Tab-separated table of C-alpha atoms in Angstrom:
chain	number	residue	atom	x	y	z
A	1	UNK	CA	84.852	129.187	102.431
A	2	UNK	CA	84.198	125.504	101.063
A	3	UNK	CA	87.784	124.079	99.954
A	4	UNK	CA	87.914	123.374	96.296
A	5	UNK	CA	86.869	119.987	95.624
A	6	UNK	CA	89.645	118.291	92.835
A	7	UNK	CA	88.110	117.133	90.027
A	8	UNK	CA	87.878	112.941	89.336
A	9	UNK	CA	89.464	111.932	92.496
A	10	UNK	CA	88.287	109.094	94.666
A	11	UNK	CA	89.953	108.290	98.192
A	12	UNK	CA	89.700	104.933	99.154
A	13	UNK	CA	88.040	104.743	103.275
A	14	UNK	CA	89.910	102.066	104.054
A	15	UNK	CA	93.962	102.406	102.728
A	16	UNK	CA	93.181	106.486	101.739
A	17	UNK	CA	94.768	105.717	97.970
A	18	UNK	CA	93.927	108.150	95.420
A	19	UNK	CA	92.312	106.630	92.481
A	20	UNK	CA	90.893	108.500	89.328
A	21	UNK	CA	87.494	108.622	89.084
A	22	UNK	CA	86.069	105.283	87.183
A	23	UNK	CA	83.328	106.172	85.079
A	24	UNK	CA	80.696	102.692	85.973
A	25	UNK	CA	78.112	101.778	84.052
A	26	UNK	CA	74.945	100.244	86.053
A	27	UNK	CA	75.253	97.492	88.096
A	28	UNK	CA	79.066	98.053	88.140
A	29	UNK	CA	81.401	98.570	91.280
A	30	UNK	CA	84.922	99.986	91.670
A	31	UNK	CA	87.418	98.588	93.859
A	32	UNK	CA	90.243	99.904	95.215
A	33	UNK	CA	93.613	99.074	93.057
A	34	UNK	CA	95.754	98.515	96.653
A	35	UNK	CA	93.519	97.337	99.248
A	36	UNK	CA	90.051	95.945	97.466
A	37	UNK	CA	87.651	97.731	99.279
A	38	UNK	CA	84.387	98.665	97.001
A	39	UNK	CA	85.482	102.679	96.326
A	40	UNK	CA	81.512	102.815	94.831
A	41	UNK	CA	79.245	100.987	92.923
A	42	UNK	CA	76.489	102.113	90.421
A	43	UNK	CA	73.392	100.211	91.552
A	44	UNK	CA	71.483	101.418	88.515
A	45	UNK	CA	67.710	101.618	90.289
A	46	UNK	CA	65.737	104.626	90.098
A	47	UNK	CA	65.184	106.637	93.158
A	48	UNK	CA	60.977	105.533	92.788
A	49	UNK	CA	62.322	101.853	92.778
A	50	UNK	CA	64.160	102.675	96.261
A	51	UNK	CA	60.985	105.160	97.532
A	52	UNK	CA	58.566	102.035	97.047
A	53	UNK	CA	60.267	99.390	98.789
A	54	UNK	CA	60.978	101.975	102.036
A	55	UNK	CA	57.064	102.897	101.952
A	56	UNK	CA	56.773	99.194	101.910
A	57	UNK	CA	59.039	98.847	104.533
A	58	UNK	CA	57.397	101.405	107.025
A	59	UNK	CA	53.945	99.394	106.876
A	60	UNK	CA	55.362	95.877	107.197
A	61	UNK	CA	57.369	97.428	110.074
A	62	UNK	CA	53.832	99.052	111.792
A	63	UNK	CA	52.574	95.969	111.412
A	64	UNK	CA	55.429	94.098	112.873
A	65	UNK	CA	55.358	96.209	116.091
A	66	UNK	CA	51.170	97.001	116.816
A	67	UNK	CA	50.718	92.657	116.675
A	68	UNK	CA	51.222	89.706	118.620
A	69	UNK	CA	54.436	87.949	117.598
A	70	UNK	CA	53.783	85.134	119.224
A	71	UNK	CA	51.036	83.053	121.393
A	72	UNK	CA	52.335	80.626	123.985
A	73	UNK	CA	50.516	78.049	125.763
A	74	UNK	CA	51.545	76.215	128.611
A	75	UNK	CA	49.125	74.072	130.567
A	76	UNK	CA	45.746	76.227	129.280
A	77	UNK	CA	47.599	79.357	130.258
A	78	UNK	CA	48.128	81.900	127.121
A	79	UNK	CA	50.620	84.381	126.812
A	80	UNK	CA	51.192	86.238	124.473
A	81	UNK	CA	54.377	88.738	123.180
A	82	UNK	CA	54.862	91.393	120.749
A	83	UNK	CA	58.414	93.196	119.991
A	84	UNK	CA	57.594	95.969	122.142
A	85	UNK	CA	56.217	93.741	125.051
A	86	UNK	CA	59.982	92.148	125.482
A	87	UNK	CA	61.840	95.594	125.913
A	88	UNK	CA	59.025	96.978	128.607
A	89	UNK	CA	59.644	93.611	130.810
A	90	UNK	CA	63.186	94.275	130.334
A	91	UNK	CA	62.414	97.630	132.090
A	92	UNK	CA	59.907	96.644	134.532
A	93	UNK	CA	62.656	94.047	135.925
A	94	UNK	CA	64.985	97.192	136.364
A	95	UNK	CA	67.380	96.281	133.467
A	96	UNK	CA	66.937	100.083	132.031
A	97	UNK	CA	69.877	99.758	130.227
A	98	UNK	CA	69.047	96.655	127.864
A	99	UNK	CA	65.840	98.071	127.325
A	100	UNK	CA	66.940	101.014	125.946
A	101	UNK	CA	69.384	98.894	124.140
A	102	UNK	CA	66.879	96.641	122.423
A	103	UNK	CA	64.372	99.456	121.809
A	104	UNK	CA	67.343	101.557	119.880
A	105	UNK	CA	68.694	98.870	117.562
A	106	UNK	CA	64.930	97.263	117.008
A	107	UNK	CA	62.920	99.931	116.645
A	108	UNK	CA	64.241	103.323	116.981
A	109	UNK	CA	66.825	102.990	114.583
A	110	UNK	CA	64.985	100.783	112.151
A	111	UNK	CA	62.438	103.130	112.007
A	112	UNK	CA	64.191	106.134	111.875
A	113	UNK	CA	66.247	104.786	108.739
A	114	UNK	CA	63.208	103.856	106.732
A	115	UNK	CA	61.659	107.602	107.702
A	116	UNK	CA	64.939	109.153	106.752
A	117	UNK	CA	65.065	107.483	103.109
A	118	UNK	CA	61.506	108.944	102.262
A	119	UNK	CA	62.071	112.059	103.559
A	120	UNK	CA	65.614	112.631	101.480
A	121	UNK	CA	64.456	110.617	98.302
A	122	UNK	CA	61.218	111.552	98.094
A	123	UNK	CA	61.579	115.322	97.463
A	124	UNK	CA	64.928	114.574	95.432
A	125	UNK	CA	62.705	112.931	92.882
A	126	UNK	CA	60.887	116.261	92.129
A	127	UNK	CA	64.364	117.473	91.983
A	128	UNK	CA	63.391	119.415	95.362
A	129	UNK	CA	65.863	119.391	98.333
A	130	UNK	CA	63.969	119.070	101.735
A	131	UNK	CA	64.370	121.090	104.411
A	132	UNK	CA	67.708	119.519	106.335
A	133	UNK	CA	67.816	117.102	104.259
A	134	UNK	CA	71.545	116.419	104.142
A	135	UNK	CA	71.640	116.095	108.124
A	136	UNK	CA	69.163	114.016	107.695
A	137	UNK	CA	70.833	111.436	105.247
A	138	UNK	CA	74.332	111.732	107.531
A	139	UNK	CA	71.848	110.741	110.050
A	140	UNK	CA	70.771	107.844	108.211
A	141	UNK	CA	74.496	107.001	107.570
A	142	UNK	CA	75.620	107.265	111.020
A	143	UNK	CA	72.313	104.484	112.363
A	144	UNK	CA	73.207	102.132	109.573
A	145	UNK	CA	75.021	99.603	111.839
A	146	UNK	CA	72.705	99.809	114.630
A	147	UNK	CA	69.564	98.824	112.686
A	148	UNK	CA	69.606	95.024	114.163
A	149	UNK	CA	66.302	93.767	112.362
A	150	UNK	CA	67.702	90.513	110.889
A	151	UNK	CA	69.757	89.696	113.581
A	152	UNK	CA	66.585	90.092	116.445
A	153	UNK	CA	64.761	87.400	113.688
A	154	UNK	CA	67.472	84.690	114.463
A	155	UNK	CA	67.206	86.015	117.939
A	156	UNK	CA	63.435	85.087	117.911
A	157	UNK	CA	63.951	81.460	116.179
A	158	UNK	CA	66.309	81.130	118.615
A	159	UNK	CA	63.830	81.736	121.491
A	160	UNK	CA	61.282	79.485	119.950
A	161	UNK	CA	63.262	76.385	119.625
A	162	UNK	CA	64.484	77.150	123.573
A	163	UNK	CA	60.472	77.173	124.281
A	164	UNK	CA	59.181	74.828	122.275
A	165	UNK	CA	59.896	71.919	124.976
A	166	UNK	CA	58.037	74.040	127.434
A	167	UNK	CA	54.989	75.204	125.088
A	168	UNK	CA	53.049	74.904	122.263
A	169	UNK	CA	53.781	78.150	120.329
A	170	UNK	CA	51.981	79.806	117.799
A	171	UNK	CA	53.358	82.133	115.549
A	172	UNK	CA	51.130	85.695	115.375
A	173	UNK	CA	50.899	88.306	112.878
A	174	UNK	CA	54.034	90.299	113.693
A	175	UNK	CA	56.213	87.390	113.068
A	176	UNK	CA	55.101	86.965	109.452
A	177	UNK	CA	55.365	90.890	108.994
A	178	UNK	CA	58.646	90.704	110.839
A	179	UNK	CA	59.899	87.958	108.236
A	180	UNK	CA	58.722	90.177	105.035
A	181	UNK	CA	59.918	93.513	107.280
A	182	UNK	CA	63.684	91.890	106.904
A	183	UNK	CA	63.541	90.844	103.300
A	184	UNK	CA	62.135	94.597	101.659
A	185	UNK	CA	64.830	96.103	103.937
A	186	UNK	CA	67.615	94.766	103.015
A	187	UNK	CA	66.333	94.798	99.228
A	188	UNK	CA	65.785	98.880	100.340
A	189	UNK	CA	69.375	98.797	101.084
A	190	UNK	CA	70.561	97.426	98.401
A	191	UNK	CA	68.871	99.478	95.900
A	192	UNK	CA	70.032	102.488	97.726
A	193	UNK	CA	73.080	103.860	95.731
A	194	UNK	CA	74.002	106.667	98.611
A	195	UNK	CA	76.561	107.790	96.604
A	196	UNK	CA	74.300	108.926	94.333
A	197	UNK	CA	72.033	110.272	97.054
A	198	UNK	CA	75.004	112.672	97.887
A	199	UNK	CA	76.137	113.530	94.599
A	200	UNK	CA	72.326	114.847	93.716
A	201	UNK	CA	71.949	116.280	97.286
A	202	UNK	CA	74.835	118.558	96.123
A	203	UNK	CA	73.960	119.427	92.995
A	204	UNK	CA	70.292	120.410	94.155
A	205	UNK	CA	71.706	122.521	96.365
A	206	UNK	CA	74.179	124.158	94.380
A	207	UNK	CA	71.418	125.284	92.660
A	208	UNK	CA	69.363	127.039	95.301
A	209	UNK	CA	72.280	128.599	96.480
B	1	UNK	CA	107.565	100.126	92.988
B	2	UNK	CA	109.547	103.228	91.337
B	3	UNK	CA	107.111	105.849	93.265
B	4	UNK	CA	105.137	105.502	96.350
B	5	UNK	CA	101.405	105.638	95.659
B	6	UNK	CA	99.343	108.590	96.307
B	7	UNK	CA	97.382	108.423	99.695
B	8	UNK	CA	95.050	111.316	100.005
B	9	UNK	CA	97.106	112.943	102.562
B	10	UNK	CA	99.904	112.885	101.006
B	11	UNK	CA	98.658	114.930	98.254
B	12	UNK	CA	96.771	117.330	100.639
B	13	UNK	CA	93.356	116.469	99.828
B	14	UNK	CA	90.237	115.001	102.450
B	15	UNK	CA	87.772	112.325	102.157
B	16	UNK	CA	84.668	112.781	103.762
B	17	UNK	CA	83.660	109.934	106.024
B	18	UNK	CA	79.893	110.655	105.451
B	19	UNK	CA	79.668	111.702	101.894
B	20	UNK	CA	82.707	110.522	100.311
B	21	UNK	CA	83.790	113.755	98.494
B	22	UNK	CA	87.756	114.266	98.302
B	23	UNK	CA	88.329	117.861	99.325
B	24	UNK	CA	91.346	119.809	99.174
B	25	UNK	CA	92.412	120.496	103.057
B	26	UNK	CA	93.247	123.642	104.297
B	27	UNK	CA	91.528	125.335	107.227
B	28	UNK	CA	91.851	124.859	110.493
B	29	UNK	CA	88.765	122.896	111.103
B	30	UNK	CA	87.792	121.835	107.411
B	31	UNK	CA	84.486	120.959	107.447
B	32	UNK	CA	82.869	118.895	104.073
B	33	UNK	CA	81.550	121.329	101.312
B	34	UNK	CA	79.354	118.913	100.500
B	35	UNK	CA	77.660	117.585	103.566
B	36	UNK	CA	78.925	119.698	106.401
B	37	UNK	CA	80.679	116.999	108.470
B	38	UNK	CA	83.742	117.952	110.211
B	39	UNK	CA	86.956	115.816	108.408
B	40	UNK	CA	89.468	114.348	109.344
B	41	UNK	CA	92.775	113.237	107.557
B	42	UNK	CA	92.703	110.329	110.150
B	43	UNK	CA	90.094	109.226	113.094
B	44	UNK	CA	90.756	111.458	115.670
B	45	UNK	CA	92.952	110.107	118.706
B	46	UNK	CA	92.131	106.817	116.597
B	47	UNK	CA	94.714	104.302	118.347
B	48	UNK	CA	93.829	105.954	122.010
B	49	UNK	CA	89.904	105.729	121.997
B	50	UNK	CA	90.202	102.121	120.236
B	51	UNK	CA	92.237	100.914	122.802
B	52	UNK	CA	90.303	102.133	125.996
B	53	UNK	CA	87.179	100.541	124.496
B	54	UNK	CA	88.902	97.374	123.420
B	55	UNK	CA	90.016	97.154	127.197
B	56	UNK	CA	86.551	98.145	128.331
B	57	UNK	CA	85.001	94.949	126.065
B	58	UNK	CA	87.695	92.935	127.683
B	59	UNK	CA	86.769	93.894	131.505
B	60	UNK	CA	83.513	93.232	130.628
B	61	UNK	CA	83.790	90.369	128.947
B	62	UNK	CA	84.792	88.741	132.400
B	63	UNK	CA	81.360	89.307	134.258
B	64	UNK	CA	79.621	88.692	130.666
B	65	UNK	CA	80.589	85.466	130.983
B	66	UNK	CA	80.298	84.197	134.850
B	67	UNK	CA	77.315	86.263	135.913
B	68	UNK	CA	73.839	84.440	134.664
B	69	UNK	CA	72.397	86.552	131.248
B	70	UNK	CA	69.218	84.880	132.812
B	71	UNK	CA	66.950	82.801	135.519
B	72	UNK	CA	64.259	80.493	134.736
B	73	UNK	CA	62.157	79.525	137.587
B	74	UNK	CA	60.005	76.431	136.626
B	75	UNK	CA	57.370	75.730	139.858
B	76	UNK	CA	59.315	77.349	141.972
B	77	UNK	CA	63.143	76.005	141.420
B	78	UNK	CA	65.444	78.576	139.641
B	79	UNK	CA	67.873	77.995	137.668
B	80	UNK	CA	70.321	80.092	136.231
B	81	UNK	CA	71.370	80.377	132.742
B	82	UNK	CA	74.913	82.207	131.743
B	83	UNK	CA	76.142	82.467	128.009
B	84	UNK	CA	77.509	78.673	127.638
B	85	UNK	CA	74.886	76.837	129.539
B	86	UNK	CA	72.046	78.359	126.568
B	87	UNK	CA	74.278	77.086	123.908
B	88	UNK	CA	74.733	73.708	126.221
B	89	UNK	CA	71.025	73.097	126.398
B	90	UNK	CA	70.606	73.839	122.659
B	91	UNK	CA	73.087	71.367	122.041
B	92	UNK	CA	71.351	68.706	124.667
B	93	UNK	CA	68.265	69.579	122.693
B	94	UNK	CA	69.632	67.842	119.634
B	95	UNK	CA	69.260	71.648	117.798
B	96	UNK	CA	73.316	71.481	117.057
B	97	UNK	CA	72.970	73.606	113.740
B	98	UNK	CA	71.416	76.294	116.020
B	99	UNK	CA	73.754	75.198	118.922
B	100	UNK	CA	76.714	76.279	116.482
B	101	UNK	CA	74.976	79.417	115.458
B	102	UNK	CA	74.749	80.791	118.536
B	103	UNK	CA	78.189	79.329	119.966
B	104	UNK	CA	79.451	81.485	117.138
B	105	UNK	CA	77.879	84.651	117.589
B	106	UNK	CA	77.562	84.851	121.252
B	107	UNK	CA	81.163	83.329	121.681
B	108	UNK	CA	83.547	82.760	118.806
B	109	UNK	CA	82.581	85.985	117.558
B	110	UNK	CA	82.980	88.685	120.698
B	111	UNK	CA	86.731	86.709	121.252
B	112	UNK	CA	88.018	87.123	117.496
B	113	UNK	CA	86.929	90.355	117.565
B	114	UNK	CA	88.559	91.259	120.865
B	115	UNK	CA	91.427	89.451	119.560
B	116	UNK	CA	91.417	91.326	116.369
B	117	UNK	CA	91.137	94.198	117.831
B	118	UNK	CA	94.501	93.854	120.063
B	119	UNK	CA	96.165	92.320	117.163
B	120	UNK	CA	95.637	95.598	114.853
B	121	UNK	CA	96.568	97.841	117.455
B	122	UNK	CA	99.882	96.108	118.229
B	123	UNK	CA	100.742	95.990	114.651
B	124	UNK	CA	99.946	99.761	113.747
B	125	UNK	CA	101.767	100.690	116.999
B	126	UNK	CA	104.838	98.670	116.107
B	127	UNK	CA	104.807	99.914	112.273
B	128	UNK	CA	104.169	96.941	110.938
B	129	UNK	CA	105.185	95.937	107.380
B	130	UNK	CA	102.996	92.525	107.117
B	131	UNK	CA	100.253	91.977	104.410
B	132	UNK	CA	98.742	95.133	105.107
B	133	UNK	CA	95.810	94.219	102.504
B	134	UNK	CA	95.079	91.283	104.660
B	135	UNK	CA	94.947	93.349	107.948
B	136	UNK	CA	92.406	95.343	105.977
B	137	UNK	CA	90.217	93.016	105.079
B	138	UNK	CA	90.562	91.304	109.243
B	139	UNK	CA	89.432	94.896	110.081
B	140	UNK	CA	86.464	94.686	107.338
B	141	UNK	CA	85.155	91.415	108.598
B	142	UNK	CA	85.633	92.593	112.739
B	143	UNK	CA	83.473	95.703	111.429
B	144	UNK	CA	80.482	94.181	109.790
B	145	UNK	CA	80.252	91.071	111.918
B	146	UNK	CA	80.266	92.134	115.313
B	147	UNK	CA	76.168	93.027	115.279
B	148	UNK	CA	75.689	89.490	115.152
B	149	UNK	CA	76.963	88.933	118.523
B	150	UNK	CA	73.619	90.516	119.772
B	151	UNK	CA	71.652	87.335	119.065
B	152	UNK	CA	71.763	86.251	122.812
B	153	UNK	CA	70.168	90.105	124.047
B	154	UNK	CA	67.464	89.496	121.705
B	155	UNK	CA	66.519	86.303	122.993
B	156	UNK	CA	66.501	87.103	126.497
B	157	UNK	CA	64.432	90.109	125.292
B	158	UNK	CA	61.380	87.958	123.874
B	159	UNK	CA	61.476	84.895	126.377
B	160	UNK	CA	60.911	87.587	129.265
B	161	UNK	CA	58.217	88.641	127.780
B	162	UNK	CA	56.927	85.094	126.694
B	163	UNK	CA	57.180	83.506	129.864
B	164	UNK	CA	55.692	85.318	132.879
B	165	UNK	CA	53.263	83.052	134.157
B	166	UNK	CA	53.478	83.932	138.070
B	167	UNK	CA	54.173	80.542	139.893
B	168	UNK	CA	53.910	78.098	137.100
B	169	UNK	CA	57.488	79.372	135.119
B	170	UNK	CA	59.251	82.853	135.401
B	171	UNK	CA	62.279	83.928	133.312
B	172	UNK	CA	64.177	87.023	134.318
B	173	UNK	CA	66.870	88.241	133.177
B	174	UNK	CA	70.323	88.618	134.799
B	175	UNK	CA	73.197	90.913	135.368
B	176	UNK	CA	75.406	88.652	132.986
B	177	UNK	CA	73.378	90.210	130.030
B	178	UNK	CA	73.705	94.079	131.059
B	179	UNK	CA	77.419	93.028	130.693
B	180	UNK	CA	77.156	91.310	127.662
B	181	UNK	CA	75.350	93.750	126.025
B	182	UNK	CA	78.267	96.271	127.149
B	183	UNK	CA	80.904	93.859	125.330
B	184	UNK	CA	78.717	94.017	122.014
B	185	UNK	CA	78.210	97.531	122.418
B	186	UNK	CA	81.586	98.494	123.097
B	187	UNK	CA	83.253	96.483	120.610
B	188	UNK	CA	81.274	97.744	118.010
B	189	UNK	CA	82.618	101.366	118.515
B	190	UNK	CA	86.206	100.582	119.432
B	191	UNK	CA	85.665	99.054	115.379
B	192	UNK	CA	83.746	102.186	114.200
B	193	UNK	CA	87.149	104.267	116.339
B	194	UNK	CA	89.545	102.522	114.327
B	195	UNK	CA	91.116	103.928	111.499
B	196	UNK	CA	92.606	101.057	108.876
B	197	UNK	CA	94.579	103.941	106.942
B	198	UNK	CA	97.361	103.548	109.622
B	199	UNK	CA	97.659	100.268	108.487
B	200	UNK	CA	99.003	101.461	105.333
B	201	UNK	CA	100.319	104.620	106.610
B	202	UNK	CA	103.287	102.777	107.849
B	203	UNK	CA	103.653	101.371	104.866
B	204	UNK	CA	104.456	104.734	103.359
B	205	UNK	CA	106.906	105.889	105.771
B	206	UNK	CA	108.866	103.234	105.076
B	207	UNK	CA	108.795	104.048	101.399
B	208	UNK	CA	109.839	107.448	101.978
């Protein structure tokens, strides 16, 4: 038996006040009276504006991880790296453990966040609930702070000012898909109102219950 | 203040960590009627697990730090690289903006955090009464900036795979970095384990 839910309440994550319900109008956000945490905020984009920059997303982020991301030359000798070359050295030098650390936080998780938002918004749109959709989404909730994408780019302009004494370097496709990668992501995120997200995930389903 | 405010608890309702919905508590093992997650009025065993993986970062930290993160052998003559030598050489390099980036990430940042961290503890454990609103926002800023401490993994990760050109230069990395990615690692859950509504639930005990 699902507890009754009380009606215009919000509790605040971080100091657990109670707070009536603001009513926001788009672009709004609510903060908490006592501690000034955002309760919510009404992002006011359409689910299709949020859909498009996650399909986006996906292909800049295939591209980012099947090409080169960058050339190196040192005396003649070319060598070249892509995202997924750096995690399988990692592994062939026996460090299992950062591999599989890089590899979650770069790709897995990336990837499986982008997947996640189409698979939740898309169906929502036709006012259709995928199957599992709400483990899904608490999925994507829970990987949220692992997705590292913008912090692995300063990681990589990092490594190229360390080289760039050694080598002449030459930036390949994945780097420039890498850049753009960051940018429609966080503009995904930011468009995504998850609050939203949940409220219609519950309504859809009251209705197939 | 005539009345003490209304925390959720207090009034016998539930926020869901996942979804947000307030729910009236009341089973045994209340479980979201929205999303299905299992809630909580607090973390569970919030102060305990924060403090074994604070002291886990800590222990960590040690090795982190003295053990190399990597080796670069150029013709033949290694030389081993731990956290403060990189930001040394970036600095050597003239790259100082970049010197301070990483200085912060890889070592300002994994510090304050620990320190944080310790600091929060202490002060829920001792009931506190000081600027609780400014302890919350400490605890929002430990939470979202600690990723950025992963800068230094990252690199290692893409100048192994650059530079493996047999005799001429090698870089491998080092134990220094399996330990350094622990301290990241760790001290990004013993954030997630914290619960800042202690903070203010001493705050209402005193009230009452």
């Amino acid at each position: 038996m699902p507890a009754p839910t009380p009606p215009e309440l919000v509790a605040c994550h971080d100091c657990d006040l109670l707070s009536p319900l603001p009513h926001l109008s788009e672009g709004e956000r609510a903060r908490c009276p006592r501690c000034g945490s955002v309760l919510f905020e009404r992002k006011g984009h359409s689910l299709d504006y949020s859909i498009a920059l996650a399909l986006t997303s996906l292909i800049l982020f295939v591209l980012a991880n099947v090409n080169t991301l960058m050339r190196m030359n040192i005396g003649g000798r070319v060598q070249s790296g892509a995202i997924i070359s750096g995690i399988s050295e990692l592994y062939a030098q026996g460090f299992w453990m950062l591999a599989a650390l890089v590899l979650v936080v770069t790709i897995l998780a990336p990837l499986v966040k982008i997947l996640a938002i189409l698979y939740v918004l898309a169906p929502i749109r036709f006012h259709l609930r995928a199957p599992g959709a709400i483990r899904v989404f608490r999925l994507f909730e829970t990987l949220h702070p692992w997705a590292m994408t913008e912090v692995y780019m300063l990681g990589i302009l990092v490594a190229m000012v360390k080289l760039k004494d050694l080598a002449s370097l030459e930036a390949g496709v994945a780097l420039y898909s890498f850049a753009a990668l960051i940018l429609v992501m966080a503009a995904t995120d930011s468009s995504l109102d998850d609050h939203e997200i949940w409220e219609r995930l519950g309504h859809l389903r009251d209705k197939t219950a | 203040m005539t009345r003490p405010p209304d925390s959720a608890l207090r009034r016998g309702y539930l926020l869901c960590h996942t979804c947000h919905q307030v729910s009236a508590a009341g089973a045994a093992h209340p479980q979201c009627p929205r999303c299905g997650a299992p809630l909580h009025a607090r973390k569970p065993d919030s102060l305990t697990r924060t403090w074994a993986l604070t002291l886990t970062a800590y222990i960590l930290y040690i090795p982190a730090n003295l053990l190399p993160v990597m080796t670069v052998t150029m013709s033949g003559q290694g030389e081993p690289d731990t956290i403060m030598s990189g930001v040394k050489e970036l600095l050597l390099g003239g790259m100082w903006p970049l010197a301070l980036l990483v200085f912060f990430a890889s070592i300002t940042v994994p510090v304050l955090k620990l320190l944080i961290l310790t600091y929060l503890l202490i002060s829920v454990q001792f009931r506190s009464q000081w600027r609780p609103r400014e302890r919350t926002v400490l605890y929002r800023i430990t939470e979202s900036v600690g990723r950025w401490s992963m800068i230094d993994i990252f690199v290692i990760a893409i100048l192994v795979a650059l530079v493996k050109l047999g005799a001429l230069a090698t870089i491998d990395a080092g134990a220094g970095a399996v330990a350094f990615g622990g301290v990241v690692v760790t001290t990004m859950f013993a954030a997630m384990s914290f619960d800042p509504r202690l903070i203010w639930d001493a705050m209402e005990k005193q009230n009452d």
